Amino acid sequence: MRLKSNDFDMNCIEMAKFLLGKVLVRQLEDNTFLRGKIVETESYLGGIDKASHSFNGRTPRNAPMFMKEGTAYVYMTYGMYHCFNISSREPGAAVLIRALEPLEGLDIMHKHRLNKVKNKQAFKSLKDIDLCNGPSKLCISMDIHKDNCNKLNLCDNDLLWLESFPNFNETLNIVTAKRIGIDSAGEEWANKPLRFYIFGNPHVSKRNRTAEKLIELPTT
DNA sequence: TTTTAGATCGTCT
DNA sequence: GACGATCTAAAAT
């Protein structure tokens, strides 16, 4: 069941947890579908969050973080990768999608990943588990690029949207942790518990078993 | 197994 | 001009 506009009307932290267990769907030009279940997210708050791209106000790049909730914010990082976020209700806030559990179109995902890499021999042995277990890996697998997905509203286009499982109440054990790769933002904001993932799910990008602690259960 | 180095360019100062 | 919300390949342990 495809998520609608008012399903996204919530704040950034609520949304980061809400998105866990939802299915990201990408329809390609040849009408094939790629699907993956969201298993890891991070909140980037508006206004006060030093680690957020919106911390210094609105710019051309971060504009989608200020657009209607449910808008895709896709940006390039390190000159060669992309990250995919979904804006939430508050201006300047968005949820980074960090990992997916691949569900459909795995062969196409493999192809996308293989195309991007130099040493194709080594990648012949790429495992399914490594297709989408990172924010830029999932963008490569799903063909999410600044040029084709940035600023899309996930409720009114046929390239990228979200679905929930109908008649399926999965009990999710959610873990919180500090966000990844933002230490330069300073201790205070680098250490906030704004990363969320499904406890025990093997597709989470990077685990920290010793620090894993359940914070909420259950959720639908 | 863990650590380090390098790739590469749009964005903002 | 400096720097990444990262990933891979190579090197070190």
Tab-separated table of C-alpha atoms (C1' of nucleotides) in Angstrom:
chain	number	residue	atom	x	y	z
A	1	MET	CA	0.000	0.000	0.000
A	2	ARG	CA	1.543	3.258	-1.155
A	3	LEU	CA	2.089	5.940	1.491
A	4	LYS	CA	0.128	9.155	0.989
A	5	SER	CA	0.881	12.781	1.614
A	6	ASN	CA	-0.448	12.971	5.171
A	7	ASP	CA	1.511	9.853	6.156
A	8	PHE	CA	4.613	12.067	6.147
A	9	ASP	CA	3.204	14.807	8.339
A	10	MET	CA	5.390	14.245	11.396
A	11	ASN	CA	8.580	15.563	12.922
A	12	CYS	CA	12.013	14.333	11.999
A	13	ILE	CA	12.577	11.916	14.871
A	14	GLU	CA	9.106	10.432	14.579
A	15	MET	CA	9.667	9.978	10.873
A	16	ALA	CA	13.064	8.310	11.271
A	17	LYS	CA	11.418	5.618	13.389
A	18	PHE	CA	8.244	5.471	11.299
A	19	LEU	CA	10.242	4.783	8.139
A	20	LEU	CA	11.875	1.659	9.566
A	21	GLY	CA	10.155	-1.358	8.063
A	22	LYS	CA	8.625	0.629	5.190
A	23	VAL	CA	9.480	-0.338	1.610
A	24	LEU	CA	11.281	2.003	-0.769
A	25	VAL	CA	10.221	1.431	-4.371
A	26	ARG	CA	12.048	2.577	-7.484
A	27	GLN	CA	10.496	2.188	-10.903
A	28	LEU	CA	13.027	2.269	-13.720
A	29	GLU	CA	12.507	3.513	-17.236
A	30	ASP	CA	11.946	0.009	-18.554
A	31	ASN	CA	9.151	-0.430	-15.991
A	32	THR	CA	11.056	-2.825	-13.777
A	33	PHE	CA	10.743	-2.388	-10.021
A	34	LEU	CA	13.377	-2.296	-7.345
A	35	ARG	CA	12.239	-2.749	-3.757
A	36	GLY	CA	14.024	-2.588	-0.427
A	37	LYS	CA	12.898	-2.464	3.187
A	38	ILE	CA	14.282	0.451	5.191
A	39	VAL	CA	16.280	-0.903	8.137
A	40	GLU	CA	18.411	2.090	9.183
A	41	THR	CA	17.805	5.858	9.310
A	42	GLU	CA	19.242	9.036	10.794
A	43	SER	CA	17.536	12.311	11.747
A	44	TYR	CA	19.037	15.616	10.668
A	45	LEU	CA	17.143	18.345	12.459
A	46	GLY	CA	16.338	21.849	11.286
A	47	GLY	CA	17.807	24.984	12.792
A	48	ILE	CA	19.756	23.760	15.812
A	49	ASP	CA	21.532	20.645	14.563
A	50	LYS	CA	25.162	21.446	13.824
A	51	ALA	CA	25.582	18.245	11.812
A	52	SER	CA	22.707	19.071	9.490
A	53	HIS	CA	23.236	20.566	6.054
A	54	SER	CA	20.567	23.128	6.948
A	55	PHE	CA	22.393	24.434	10.019
A	56	ASN	CA	23.485	27.631	8.293
A	57	GLY	CA	20.142	28.220	6.662
A	58	ARG	CA	18.637	27.552	3.295
A	59	THR	CA	20.908	27.252	0.256
A	60	PRO	CA	20.321	25.954	-3.265
A	61	ARG	CA	21.625	22.522	-2.280
A	62	ASN	CA	19.594	21.954	0.866
A	63	ALA	CA	16.364	23.495	-0.460
A	64	PRO	CA	14.514	20.137	-0.436
A	65	MET	CA	14.975	20.009	3.349
A	66	PHE	CA	12.696	23.049	3.480
A	67	MET	CA	10.126	21.720	1.051
A	68	LYS	CA	6.906	19.839	1.789
A	69	GLU	CA	7.280	16.781	3.996
A	70	GLY	CA	7.919	13.684	1.916
A	71	THR	CA	10.257	15.451	-0.513
A	72	ALA	CA	13.415	13.634	-1.619
A	73	TYR	CA	16.690	15.369	-0.837
A	74	VAL	CA	19.486	13.757	-2.864
A	75	TYR	CA	22.957	15.254	-2.696
A	76	MET	CA	26.411	14.341	-3.916
A	77	THR	CA	29.120	13.623	-1.382
A	78	TYR	CA	32.874	13.064	-1.710
A	79	GLY	CA	32.598	14.033	-5.353
A	80	MET	CA	31.391	10.603	-6.403
A	81	TYR	CA	28.569	9.280	-4.223
A	82	HIS	CA	25.023	10.249	-3.383
A	83	CYS	CA	22.904	10.165	-0.229
A	84	PHE	CA	19.106	10.031	-0.106
A	85	ASN	CA	16.955	11.794	2.485
A	86	ILE	CA	13.244	12.422	2.999
A	87	SER	CA	12.138	15.773	4.381
A	88	SER	CA	9.929	15.938	7.450
A	89	ARG	CA	7.434	18.502	8.670
A	90	GLU	CA	9.798	21.050	10.207
A	91	PRO	CA	11.657	23.389	7.853
A	92	GLY	CA	15.254	22.281	7.326
A	93	ALA	CA	14.804	18.748	8.676
A	94	ALA	CA	15.197	15.433	6.872
A	95	VAL	CA	15.752	11.735	7.475
A	96	LEU	CA	18.791	10.073	5.884
A	97	ILE	CA	18.116	6.559	4.615
A	98	ARG	CA	21.229	4.588	5.566
A	99	ALA	CA	20.398	0.988	4.690
A	100	LEU	CA	17.877	-1.231	2.956
A	101	GLU	CA	17.151	-4.921	2.994
A	102	PRO	CA	16.869	-5.735	-0.736
A	103	LEU	CA	13.554	-7.382	-1.616
A	104	GLU	CA	13.048	-7.207	-5.374
A	105	GLY	CA	15.266	-6.633	-8.394
A	106	LEU	CA	18.465	-7.869	-6.790
A	107	ASP	CA	19.928	-8.804	-10.158
A	108	ILE	CA	19.502	-5.246	-11.397
A	109	MET	CA	21.004	-3.913	-8.170
A	110	HIS	CA	24.041	-6.099	-8.697
A	111	LYS	CA	24.364	-4.716	-12.197
A	112	HIS	CA	24.185	-1.110	-10.991
A	113	ARG	CA	26.835	-1.723	-8.340
A	114	LEU	CA	29.115	-3.532	-10.751
A	115	ASN	CA	28.942	-0.669	-13.241
A	116	LYS	CA	30.363	1.741	-10.694
A	117	VAL	CA	33.454	-0.153	-9.694
A	118	LYS	CA	36.938	-0.429	-11.191
A	119	ASN	CA	38.030	-3.865	-10.124
A	120	LYS	CA	35.139	-5.855	-11.535
A	121	GLN	CA	36.852	-9.165	-10.855
A	122	ALA	CA	36.744	-8.607	-7.116
A	123	PHE	CA	33.126	-7.542	-7.340
A	124	LYS	CA	32.046	-10.749	-9.044
A	125	SER	CA	31.685	-12.109	-5.529
A	126	LEU	CA	29.596	-9.190	-4.265
A	127	LYS	CA	27.067	-10.558	-1.818
A	128	ASP	CA	23.423	-9.551	-1.567
A	129	ILE	CA	24.114	-8.304	1.922
A	130	ASP	CA	26.485	-5.676	0.514
A	131	LEU	CA	24.063	-4.245	-2.039
A	132	CYS	CA	22.314	-1.664	0.139
A	133	ASN	CA	24.057	-1.668	3.534
A	134	GLY	CA	25.172	1.959	3.356
A	135	PRO	CA	23.669	5.300	2.307
A	136	SER	CA	25.593	5.597	-0.952
A	137	LYS	CA	25.506	1.901	-1.764
A	138	LEU	CA	21.718	1.947	-1.717
A	139	CYS	CA	21.677	4.967	-4.015
A	140	ILE	CA	23.833	3.094	-6.517
A	141	SER	CA	21.744	-0.093	-6.284
A	142	MET	CA	18.439	1.789	-6.621
A	143	ASP	CA	19.772	4.242	-9.232
A	144	ILE	CA	18.953	7.211	-7.028
A	145	HIS	CA	20.838	10.189	-8.375
A	146	LYS	CA	20.659	13.920	-7.957
A	147	ASP	CA	19.643	14.291	-11.574
A	148	ASN	CA	16.719	11.870	-11.499
A	149	CYS	CA	15.323	11.939	-7.953
A	150	ASN	CA	16.203	15.152	-6.113
A	151	LYS	CA	13.151	17.187	-5.079
A	152	LEU	CA	10.690	14.472	-6.059
A	153	ASN	CA	7.640	14.380	-3.853
A	154	LEU	CA	7.341	10.726	-2.894
A	155	CYS	CA	3.560	10.929	-3.085
A	156	ASP	CA	3.053	12.150	-6.613
A	157	ASN	CA	5.507	10.577	-9.030
A	158	ASP	CA	6.142	7.224	-10.672
A	159	LEU	CA	9.886	6.958	-10.130
A	160	LEU	CA	10.258	6.736	-6.369
A	161	TRP	CA	7.812	6.141	-3.519
A	162	LEU	CA	7.186	4.288	-0.280
A	163	GLU	CA	4.910	1.410	0.592
A	164	SER	CA	3.814	-0.297	3.757
A	165	PHE	CA	2.962	-3.962	4.107
A	166	PRO	CA	-0.837	-4.303	4.177
A	167	ASN	CA	-2.256	-6.483	6.923
A	168	PHE	CA	1.162	-7.074	8.303
A	169	ASN	CA	2.071	-5.862	11.736
A	170	GLU	CA	5.719	-6.527	12.195
A	171	THR	CA	7.061	-6.028	15.685
A	172	LEU	CA	10.149	-3.902	15.378
A	173	ASN	CA	12.801	-3.601	18.014
A	174	ILE	CA	14.414	-0.248	17.402
A	175	VAL	CA	17.941	0.619	18.480
A	176	THR	CA	19.245	4.178	18.834
A	177	ALA	CA	22.879	5.183	18.473
A	178	LYS	CA	25.006	8.180	17.593
A	179	ARG	CA	25.075	9.156	13.949
A	180	ILE	CA	27.839	8.021	11.609
A	181	GLY	CA	30.540	10.160	10.050
A	182	ILE	CA	29.756	13.545	11.584
A	183	ASP	CA	32.372	13.831	14.332
A	184	SER	CA	33.621	17.106	12.888
A	185	ALA	CA	30.314	18.713	13.836
A	186	GLY	CA	31.430	18.755	17.471
A	187	GLU	CA	30.814	16.421	20.380
A	188	GLU	CA	27.438	17.687	21.414
A	189	TRP	CA	25.669	17.017	18.160
A	190	ALA	CA	27.887	14.137	17.032
A	191	ASN	CA	26.845	12.159	20.098
A	192	LYS	CA	23.095	12.718	20.034
A	193	PRO	CA	21.125	9.478	19.683
A	194	LEU	CA	19.655	10.298	16.284
A	195	ARG	CA	20.506	7.088	14.435
A	196	PHE	CA	17.850	4.397	14.392
A	197	TYR	CA	17.942	0.842	13.154
A	198	ILE	CA	16.138	-2.462	13.407
A	199	PHE	CA	17.723	-4.561	16.118
A	200	GLY	CA	19.572	-7.558	14.773
A	201	ASN	CA	18.852	-6.902	11.115
A	202	PRO	CA	21.904	-8.053	9.146
A	203	HIS	CA	21.489	-5.339	6.511
A	204	VAL	CA	22.275	-2.469	8.880
A	205	SER	CA	25.317	-0.589	7.578
A	206	LYS	CA	27.582	-0.758	10.573
A	207	ARG	CA	26.832	-2.383	13.833
A	208	ASN	CA	27.977	-1.558	17.257
A	209	ARG	CA	26.924	-4.630	19.174
A	210	THR	CA	28.395	-3.614	22.494
A	211	ALA	CA	26.455	-0.367	22.466
A	212	GLU	CA	23.267	-1.853	21.047
A	213	LYS	CA	20.430	-1.077	23.313
A	214	LEU	CA	16.733	-1.373	22.680
A	215	ILE	CA	14.924	1.865	23.205
A	216	GLU	CA	11.477	1.147	21.939
A	217	LEU	CA	9.342	-1.887	21.481
A	218	PRO	CA	7.235	-2.653	19.826
A	219	THR	CA	6.364	-0.393	16.911
A	220	THR	CA	4.156	-1.028	13.946
B	1	DT	C1'	41.324	-8.831	10.841
B	2	DT	C1'	41.917	-3.872	11.294
B	3	DT	C1'	43.814	0.445	9.579
B	4	DT	C1'	45.044	3.673	6.183
B	5	DA	C1'	45.080	6.097	1.740
B	6	DG	C1'	43.061	7.707	-2.242
B	7	DA	C1'	39.369	8.830	-5.392
B	8	DT	C1'	36.949	13.215	-7.036
B	9	DC	C1'	33.848	17.476	-7.518
B	10	DG	C1'	29.772	20.332	-6.075
B	11	DT	C1'	29.023	23.427	-2.542
B	12	DC	C1'	29.843	27.122	0.455
B	13	DT	C1'	33.337	30.438	2.682
C	1	DG	C1'	40.466	27.121	-1.433
C	2	DA	C1'	38.740	23.490	1.830
C	3	DC	C1'	35.876	19.995	2.785
C	4	DG	C1'	32.828	16.294	3.108
C	5	DA	C1'	25.982	12.500	6.342
C	6	DT	C1'	31.346	7.369	1.694
C	7	DC	C1'	33.354	3.463	-0.333
C	8	DT	C1'	36.992	0.475	-2.139
C	9	DA	C1'	41.618	-1.184	-2.525
C	10	DA	C1'	45.824	-1.679	-0.557
C	11	DA	C1'	48.719	-2.133	3.454
C	12	DA	C1'	49.647	-3.332	8.059
C	13	DT	C1'	48.965	-6.252	12.087
